[in-house]
Amino acid sequence: MERANLSGLGTVHAYTRVVRPPAGFEAPYLLAAVDLAEGPRLFAQLTDLPAAGGRVGVVPAVAKNGQPAFGFAPRP
Amino acid sequence: MTGVLVAGVGTTDFGKFPDRTLADLGREAVLAALDDTRLPGSAVQVAYAGHARTGRLHARENGVGQLALWEAGIRDIPITGVGNFCASGSSAFREAVLAIMTGLYDVALAVGVEKLSSRAEAGRPLTSDGMELEGELGFTPPAYFAMAAQRYMARTGATPETFAMVAVKNRHHAAMNPHAQYRSPITVGDVLRSPMIAEPLTQLSCCPTGDGAAAAVLVSERAAGRLNLDRLVRVRATSLVSGGYRRGDLSSFEIDQRAARGAYEMAGIDPEGIDVAEVHDAFTATEVIHYEDLFLCPPGEGPRMVHAGETALGGRVPVSTRGGLLSNGHPLGATGLAQVHEIVTQLRGEAGARQVAGARIGLTHCVGGFLDGDAASSAVHLLERVG
């Protein structure tokens, strides 16, 4: 096992619009399964849908109870 | 290896019971299973108890088995708690099967108990162990399975109506199950118009909150003869696997395919031999996905099965005849044993109005938990009528 740096870039494998949120969140929001270029799949919010097959990249986001976290946004 | 037989089953009603406790739910299920077996509690030599949220909700992380059995007058024997996400009840059943199979015990009891209606966040999606980081980012289990549904629609042409028909079917079955939480009929329109949870899953596409308990008494071949037991059902296969974390397409669950293959191989039974099945229909869409992953139909044929009524009572392989998780709720520890209760009832020919004619072989399936974006545990059991 070794540490690896992630580019934060990936593609959206699947997404849904969450309308009934868990406690601490405001809905609706998009939740996506993002496949990072380096392999791992992450689940996080998506600011907007990318064009079909388009890339997304990590952006700072406000998450549960106002805590800073991350999400994904379309990248050109 | 010794042959393993289910000699008795018992269940409580499923529902939301603010006045009931883990102790009295568990006691009722254990006593019902013993009564069904016509054995005294003193005959039980070993027991396993499935429960998953009793620590968080009831400050009883351990000892639910001891509690339920003591309430039923059983003490001294070895009792082990079994926590395994949504498959906790199935896993407790499996442990009891293995205990007999080793030859170490002749009479084993499995019980599952859960009371989820005590959740402070009632009405909100259930969270999951194993996805804490993702939970901070807005992940919920319904959202995960909504994404699976999206991928499945893209791959197979399934529509929200296809999924809604599963809820309608399972509710129709539940109307004939006196233990079910929701028994009044619903329509496709009702399902589609109920409040959206995560697209395309609406409220009636998701299993409700529920409390309940169920139990089974298992015996060895030799004990069945010695104790002169009847109405027996043979355990043909027990299969339990954990996740492969292989980042596949979310429209199918590789973990379930492995669990199912293991069960079919152990039993030497083909999927075509299944007469009735209880699958993990926590969501309408996942029931359809399970048809494929359990090999009840070829890939891509799930929607056709639904529209042709093949999984409804009277169809080729009726699924969720007790009404499924969709009509009963999903008290995590109890569900797997409630499935066993239903399949045993069907194979004995004792299911009344919801009887599957001539049912000889039945399947139970529970999958759950998360790790690294995949499900963490899947259990499949195959049971066969004796005689």
PDB file of N, CA, C and O in Angstrom, chain B residues 268-318:
ATOM      1  N   GLY B 268     -26.605 -27.533  -5.560  1.00  0.00           N
ATOM      2  CA  GLY B 268     -26.737 -28.261  -6.823  1.00  0.00           C
ATOM      3  C   GLY B 268     -28.099 -28.011  -7.458  1.00  0.00           C
ATOM      4  O   GLY B 268     -28.702 -28.894  -8.067  1.00  0.00           O
ATOM      5  N   ILE B 269     -28.587 -26.785  -7.288  1.00  0.00           N
ATOM      6  CA  ILE B 269     -29.899 -26.403  -7.819  1.00  0.00           C
ATOM      7  C   ILE B 269     -29.680 -25.280  -8.842  1.00  0.00           C
ATOM      8  O   ILE B 269     -28.863 -24.395  -8.627  1.00  0.00           O
ATOM      9  N   ASP B 270     -30.405 -25.320  -9.955  1.00  0.00           N
ATOM     10  CA  ASP B 270     -30.337 -24.241 -10.935  1.00  0.00           C
ATOM     11  C   ASP B 270     -31.322 -23.144 -10.536  1.00  0.00           C
ATOM     12  O   ASP B 270     -32.353 -23.428  -9.929  1.00  0.00           O
ATOM     13  N   PRO B 271     -31.029 -21.904 -10.931  1.00  0.00           N
ATOM     14  CA  PRO B 271     -31.967 -20.809 -10.628  1.00  0.00           C
ATOM     15  C   PRO B 271     -33.378 -21.091 -11.143  1.00  0.00           C
ATOM     16  O   PRO B 271     -34.359 -20.650 -10.541  1.00  0.00           O
ATOM     17  N   GLU B 272     -33.484 -21.844 -12.242  1.00  0.00           N
ATOM     18  CA  GLU B 272     -34.801 -22.159 -12.804  1.00  0.00           C
ATOM     19  C   GLU B 272     -35.624 -23.001 -11.824  1.00  0.00           C
ATOM     20  O   GLU B 272     -36.849 -23.100 -11.958  1.00  0.00           O
ATOM     21  N   GLY B 273     -34.957 -23.629 -10.852  1.00  0.00           N
ATOM     22  CA  GLY B 273     -35.652 -24.476  -9.891  1.00  0.00           C
ATOM     23  C   GLY B 273     -36.340 -23.720  -8.766  1.00  0.00           C
ATOM     24  O   GLY B 273     -37.079 -24.316  -7.975  1.00  0.00           O
ATOM     25  N   ILE B 274     -36.107 -22.408  -8.681  1.00  0.00           N
ATOM     26  CA  ILE B 274     -36.689 -21.629  -7.576  1.00  0.00           C
ATOM     27  C   ILE B 274     -38.184 -21.404  -7.831  1.00  0.00           C
ATOM     28  O   ILE B 274     -38.578 -20.923  -8.882  1.00  0.00           O
ATOM     29  N   ASP B 275     -38.996 -21.741  -6.835  1.00  0.00           N
ATOM     30  CA  ASP B 275     -40.450 -21.600  -6.972  1.00  0.00           C
ATOM     31  C   ASP B 275     -40.982 -20.334  -6.322  1.00  0.00           C
ATOM     32  O   ASP B 275     -42.054 -19.834  -6.693  1.00  0.00           O
ATOM     33  N   VAL B 276     -40.272 -19.834  -5.311  1.00  0.00           N
ATOM     34  CA  VAL B 276     -40.737 -18.651  -4.578  1.00  0.00           C
ATOM     35  C   VAL B 276     -39.512 -18.004  -3.933  1.00  0.00           C
ATOM     36  O   VAL B 276     -38.594 -18.705  -3.497  1.00  0.00           O
ATOM     37  N   ALA B 277     -39.477 -16.665  -3.903  1.00  0.00           N
ATOM     38  CA  ALA B 277     -38.287 -15.980  -3.391  1.00  0.00           C
ATOM     39  C   ALA B 277     -38.668 -14.770  -2.546  1.00  0.00           C
ATOM     40  O   ALA B 277     -39.628 -14.054  -2.852  1.00  0.00           O
ATOM     41  N   GLU B 278     -37.894 -14.567  -1.491  1.00  0.00           N
ATOM     42  CA  GLU B 278     -37.977 -13.354  -0.681  1.00  0.00           C
ATOM     43  C   GLU B 278     -36.671 -12.607  -0.915  1.00  0.00           C
ATOM     44  O   GLU B 278     -35.599 -13.088  -0.509  1.00  0.00           O
ATOM     45  N   VAL B 279     -36.722 -11.476  -1.618  1.00  0.00           N
ATOM     46  CA  VAL B 279     -35.500 -10.727  -1.898  1.00  0.00           C
ATOM     47  C   VAL B 279     -35.499  -9.420  -1.118  1.00  0.00           C
ATOM     48  O   VAL B 279     -36.509  -9.017  -0.554  1.00  0.00           O
ATOM     49  N   HIS B 280     -34.350  -8.777  -1.101  1.00  0.00           N
ATOM     50  CA  HIS B 280     -34.166  -7.571  -0.290  1.00  0.00           C
ATOM     51  C   HIS B 280     -34.723  -6.358  -1.035  1.00  0.00           C
ATOM     52  O   HIS B 280     -33.979  -5.565  -1.621  1.00  0.00           O
ATOM     53  N   ASP B 281     -36.062  -6.222  -0.996  1.00  0.00           N
ATOM     54  CA  ASP B 281     -36.723  -5.127  -1.715  1.00  0.00           C
ATOM     55  C   ASP B 281     -36.809  -3.879  -0.843  1.00  0.00           C
ATOM     56  O   ASP B 281     -37.880  -3.317  -0.633  1.00  0.00           O
ATOM     57  N   ALA B 282     -35.668  -3.407  -0.345  1.00  0.00           N
ATOM     58  CA  ALA B 282     -35.681  -2.172   0.443  1.00  0.00           C
ATOM     59  C   ALA B 282     -36.173  -1.020  -0.418  1.00  0.00           C
ATOM     60  O   ALA B 282     -36.744  -0.053   0.080  1.00  0.00           O
ATOM     61  N   PHE B 283     -35.958  -1.147  -1.729  1.00  0.00           N
ATOM     62  CA  PHE B 283     -36.444  -0.163  -2.696  1.00  0.00           C
ATOM     63  C   PHE B 283     -37.032  -0.937  -3.872  1.00  0.00           C
ATOM     64  O   PHE B 283     -36.569  -2.028  -4.203  1.00  0.00           O
ATOM     65  N   THR B 284     -38.038  -0.334  -4.531  1.00  0.00           N
ATOM     66  CA  THR B 284     -38.667  -1.012  -5.670  1.00  0.00           C
ATOM     67  C   THR B 284     -37.636  -1.376  -6.730  1.00  0.00           C
ATOM     68  O   THR B 284     -37.618  -2.494  -7.239  1.00  0.00           O
ATOM     69  N   ALA B 285     -36.785  -0.417  -7.059  1.00  0.00           N
ATOM     70  CA  ALA B 285     -35.832  -0.634  -8.155  1.00  0.00           C
ATOM     71  C   ALA B 285     -34.876  -1.774  -7.827  1.00  0.00           C
ATOM     72  O   ALA B 285     -34.503  -2.557  -8.702  1.00  0.00           O
ATOM     73  N   THR B 286     -34.483  -1.889  -6.558  1.00  0.00           N
ATOM     74  CA  THR B 286     -33.503  -2.925  -6.230  1.00  0.00           C
ATOM     75  C   THR B 286     -34.134  -4.307  -6.305  1.00  0.00           C
ATOM     76  O   THR B 286     -33.443  -5.266  -6.620  1.00  0.00           O
ATOM     77  N   GLU B 287     -35.440  -4.430  -6.058  1.00  0.00           N
ATOM     78  CA  GLU B 287     -36.042  -5.753  -6.243  1.00  0.00           C
ATOM     79  C   GLU B 287     -35.825  -6.223  -7.681  1.00  0.00           C
ATOM     80  O   GLU B 287     -35.482  -7.383  -7.927  1.00  0.00           O
ATOM     81  N   VAL B 288     -36.015  -5.319  -8.636  1.00  0.00           N
ATOM     82  CA  VAL B 288     -35.868  -5.692 -10.050  1.00  0.00           C
ATOM     83  C   VAL B 288     -34.405  -6.031 -10.357  1.00  0.00           C
ATOM     84  O   VAL B 288     -34.105  -7.006 -11.052  1.00  0.00           O
ATOM     85  N   ILE B 289     -33.498  -5.244  -9.815  1.00  0.00           N
ATOM     86  CA  ILE B 289     -32.065  -5.526 -10.009  1.00  0.00           C
ATOM     87  C   ILE B 289     -31.725  -6.903  -9.419  1.00  0.00           C
ATOM     88  O   ILE B 289     -30.967  -7.677 -10.003  1.00  0.00           O
ATOM     89  N   HIS B 290     -32.330  -7.215  -8.266  1.00  0.00           N
ATOM     90  CA  HIS B 290     -32.048  -8.516  -7.632  1.00  0.00           C
ATOM     91  C   HIS B 290     -32.504  -9.689  -8.502  1.00  0.00           C
ATOM     92  O   HIS B 290     -31.888 -10.747  -8.467  1.00  0.00           O
ATOM     93  N   TYR B 291     -33.608  -9.516  -9.265  1.00  0.00           N
ATOM     94  CA  TYR B 291     -34.038 -10.623 -10.142  1.00  0.00           C
ATOM     95  C   TYR B 291     -32.860 -11.075 -11.000  1.00  0.00           C
ATOM     96  O   TYR B 291     -32.637 -12.266 -11.198  1.00  0.00           O
ATOM     97  N   GLU B 292     -32.156 -10.099 -11.537  1.00  0.00           N
ATOM     98  CA  GLU B 292     -31.042 -10.424 -12.439  1.00  0.00           C
ATOM     99  C   GLU B 292     -29.850 -10.976 -11.667  1.00  0.00           C
ATOM    100  O   GLU B 292     -29.249 -11.971 -12.067  1.00  0.00           O
ATOM    101  N   ASP B 293     -29.514 -10.315 -10.562  1.00  0.00           N
ATOM    102  CA  ASP B 293     -28.313 -10.711  -9.832  1.00  0.00           C
ATOM    103  C   ASP B 293     -28.469 -12.077  -9.153  1.00  0.00           C
ATOM    104  O   ASP B 293     -27.480 -12.753  -8.864  1.00  0.00           O
ATOM    105  N   LEU B 294     -29.711 -12.466  -8.877  1.00  0.00           N
ATOM    106  CA  LEU B 294     -29.957 -13.794  -8.298  1.00  0.00           C
ATOM    107  C   LEU B 294     -30.237 -14.817  -9.399  1.00  0.00           C
ATOM    108  O   LEU B 294     -30.608 -15.957  -9.115  1.00  0.00           O
ATOM    109  N   PHE B 295     -30.089 -14.381 -10.660  1.00  0.00           N
ATOM    110  CA  PHE B 295     -30.233 -15.252 -11.832  1.00  0.00           C
ATOM    111  C   PHE B 295     -31.653 -15.798 -12.006  1.00  0.00           C
ATOM    112  O   PHE B 295     -31.856 -16.865 -12.576  1.00  0.00           O
ATOM    113  N   LEU B 296     -32.648 -15.056 -11.481  1.00  0.00           N
ATOM    114  CA  LEU B 296     -34.040 -15.451 -11.690  1.00  0.00           C
ATOM    115  C   LEU B 296     -34.479 -15.092 -13.111  1.00  0.00           C
ATOM    116  O   LEU B 296     -35.527 -15.533 -13.574  1.00  0.00           O
ATOM    117  N   CYS B 297     -33.679 -14.247 -13.779  1.00  0.00           N
ATOM    118  CA  CYS B 297     -33.915 -13.927 -15.195  1.00  0.00           C
ATOM    119  C   CYS B 297     -32.578 -13.523 -15.811  1.00  0.00           C
ATOM    120  O   CYS B 297     -31.648 -13.182 -15.086  1.00  0.00           O
ATOM    121  N   PRO B 298     -32.468 -13.559 -17.144  1.00  0.00           N
ATOM    122  CA  PRO B 298     -31.219 -13.131 -17.786  1.00  0.00           C
ATOM    123  C   PRO B 298     -31.030 -11.621 -17.632  1.00  0.00           C
ATOM    124  O   PRO B 298     -32.001 -10.894 -17.393  1.00  0.00           O
ATOM    125  N   PRO B 299     -29.785 -11.139 -17.794  1.00  0.00           N
ATOM    126  CA  PRO B 299     -29.523  -9.701 -17.683  1.00  0.00           C
ATOM    127  C   PRO B 299     -30.420  -8.905 -18.613  1.00  0.00           C
ATOM    128  O   PRO B 299     -30.639  -9.286 -19.757  1.00  0.00           O
ATOM    129  N   GLY B 300     -30.963  -7.816 -18.090  1.00  0.00           N
ATOM    130  CA  GLY B 300     -31.799  -6.936 -18.901  1.00  0.00           C
ATOM    131  C   GLY B 300     -33.261  -7.339 -18.952  1.00  0.00           C
ATOM    132  O   GLY B 300     -34.089  -6.609 -19.486  1.00  0.00           O
ATOM    133  N   GLU B 301     -33.595  -8.504 -18.386  1.00  0.00           N
ATOM    134  CA  GLU B 301     -34.968  -9.021 -18.485  1.00  0.00           C
ATOM    135  C   GLU B 301     -35.849  -8.641 -17.298  1.00  0.00           C
ATOM    136  O   GLU B 301     -37.024  -9.000 -17.266  1.00  0.00           O
ATOM    137  N   GLY B 302     -35.262  -7.945 -16.318  1.00  0.00           N
ATOM    138  CA  GLY B 302     -36.033  -7.581 -15.119  1.00  0.00           C
ATOM    139  C   GLY B 302     -37.326  -6.841 -15.435  1.00  0.00           C
ATOM    140  O   GLY B 302     -38.400  -7.218 -14.939  1.00  0.00           O
ATOM    141  N   PRO B 303     -37.260  -5.789 -16.245  1.00  0.00           N
ATOM    142  CA  PRO B 303     -38.492  -5.046 -16.554  1.00  0.00           C
ATOM    143  C   PRO B 303     -39.547  -5.934 -17.220  1.00  0.00           C
ATOM    144  O   PRO B 303     -40.740  -5.823 -16.900  1.00  0.00           O
ATOM    145  N   ARG B 304     -39.104  -6.810 -18.122  1.00  0.00           N
ATOM    146  CA  ARG B 304     -40.067  -7.695 -18.784  1.00  0.00           C
ATOM    147  C   ARG B 304     -40.758  -8.583 -17.748  1.00  0.00           C
ATOM    148  O   ARG B 304     -41.966  -8.811 -17.791  1.00  0.00           O
ATOM    149  N   MET B 305     -39.954  -9.094 -16.782  1.00  0.00           N
ATOM    150  CA  MET B 305     -40.527  -9.944 -15.725  1.00  0.00           C
ATOM    151  C   MET B 305     -41.624  -9.219 -14.959  1.00  0.00           C
ATOM    152  O   MET B 305     -42.672  -9.778 -14.656  1.00  0.00           O
ATOM    153  N   VAL B 306     -41.346  -7.949 -14.629  1.00  0.00           N
ATOM    154  CA  VAL B 306     -42.323  -7.163 -13.871  1.00  0.00           C
ATOM    155  C   VAL B 306     -43.589  -6.962 -14.693  1.00  0.00           C
ATOM    156  O   VAL B 306     -44.698  -7.238 -14.233  1.00  0.00           O
ATOM    157  N   HIS B 307     -43.411  -6.514 -15.945  1.00  0.00           N
ATOM    158  CA  HIS B 307     -44.574  -6.185 -16.770  1.00  0.00           C
ATOM    159  C   HIS B 307     -45.392  -7.427 -17.117  1.00  0.00           C
ATOM    160  O   HIS B 307     -46.600  -7.348 -17.308  1.00  0.00           O
ATOM    161  N   ALA B 308     -44.732  -8.598 -17.193  1.00  0.00           N
ATOM    162  CA  ALA B 308     -45.447  -9.840 -17.502  1.00  0.00           C
ATOM    163  C   ALA B 308     -46.072 -10.462 -16.248  1.00  0.00           C
ATOM    164  O   ALA B 308     -46.740 -11.482 -16.324  1.00  0.00           O
ATOM    165  N   GLY B 309     -45.818  -9.864 -15.092  1.00  0.00           N
ATOM    166  CA  GLY B 309     -46.388 -10.395 -13.852  1.00  0.00           C
ATOM    167  C   GLY B 309     -45.746 -11.688 -13.399  1.00  0.00           C
ATOM    168  O   GLY B 309     -46.314 -12.439 -12.589  1.00  0.00           O
ATOM    169  N   GLU B 310     -44.531 -11.972 -13.872  1.00  0.00           N
ATOM    170  CA  GLU B 310     -43.891 -13.251 -13.549  1.00  0.00           C
ATOM    171  C   GLU B 310     -43.516 -13.379 -12.083  1.00  0.00           C
ATOM    172  O   GLU B 310     -43.348 -14.489 -11.582  1.00  0.00           O
ATOM    173  N   THR B 311     -43.348 -12.231 -11.391  1.00  0.00           N
ATOM    174  CA  THR B 311     -42.950 -12.289  -9.990  1.00  0.00           C
ATOM    175  C   THR B 311     -44.115 -11.980  -9.045  1.00  0.00           C
ATOM    176  O   THR B 311     -43.915 -11.849  -7.844  1.00  0.00           O
ATOM    177  N   ALA B 312     -45.313 -11.875  -9.614  1.00  0.00           N
ATOM    178  CA  ALA B 312     -46.521 -11.710  -8.787  1.00  0.00           C
ATOM    179  C   ALA B 312     -47.072 -13.092  -8.458  1.00  0.00           C
ATOM    180  O   ALA B 312     -46.752 -14.077  -9.131  1.00  0.00           O
ATOM    181  N   LEU B 313     -47.891 -13.171  -7.430  1.00  0.00           N
ATOM    182  CA  LEU B 313     -48.559 -14.438  -7.109  1.00  0.00           C
ATOM    183  C   LEU B 313     -49.272 -14.947  -8.358  1.00  0.00           C
ATOM    184  O   LEU B 313     -49.945 -14.171  -9.048  1.00  0.00           O
ATOM    185  N   GLY B 314     -49.080 -16.237  -8.653  1.00  0.00           N
ATOM    186  CA  GLY B 314     -49.654 -16.787  -9.879  1.00  0.00           C
ATOM    187  C   GLY B 314     -48.680 -16.760 -11.035  1.00  0.00           C
ATOM    188  O   GLY B 314     -48.901 -17.412 -12.053  1.00  0.00           O
ATOM    189  N   GLY B 315     -47.571 -16.015 -10.890  1.00  0.00           N
ATOM    190  CA  GLY B 315     -46.559 -15.928 -11.940  1.00  0.00           C
ATOM    191  C   GLY B 315     -45.549 -17.057 -11.857  1.00  0.00           C
ATOM    192  O   GLY B 315     -45.662 -17.953 -11.019  1.00  0.00           O
ATOM    193  N   ARG B 316     -44.536 -16.982 -12.713  1.00  0.00           N
ATOM    194  CA  ARG B 316     -43.543 -18.050 -12.824  1.00  0.00           C
ATOM    195  C   ARG B 316     -42.749 -18.236 -11.522  1.00  0.00           C
ATOM    196  O   ARG B 316     -42.510 -19.349 -11.087  1.00  0.00           O
ATOM    197  N   VAL B 317     -42.301 -17.123 -10.913  1.00  0.00           N
ATOM    198  CA  VAL B 317     -41.572 -17.210  -9.648  1.00  0.00           C
ATOM    199  C   VAL B 317     -41.983 -16.027  -8.765  1.00  0.00           C
ATOM    200  O   VAL B 317     -41.385 -14.957  -8.810  1.00  0.00           O
ATOM    201  N   PRO B 318     -43.032 -16.226  -7.978  1.00  0.00           N
ATOM    202  CA  PRO B 318     -43.513 -15.127  -7.125  1.00  0.00           C
ATOM    203  C   PRO B 318     -42.427 -14.644  -6.160  1.00  0.00           C
ATOM    204  O   PRO B 318     -41.721 -15.459  -5.551  1.00  0.00           O
TER     205      PRO B 318
END
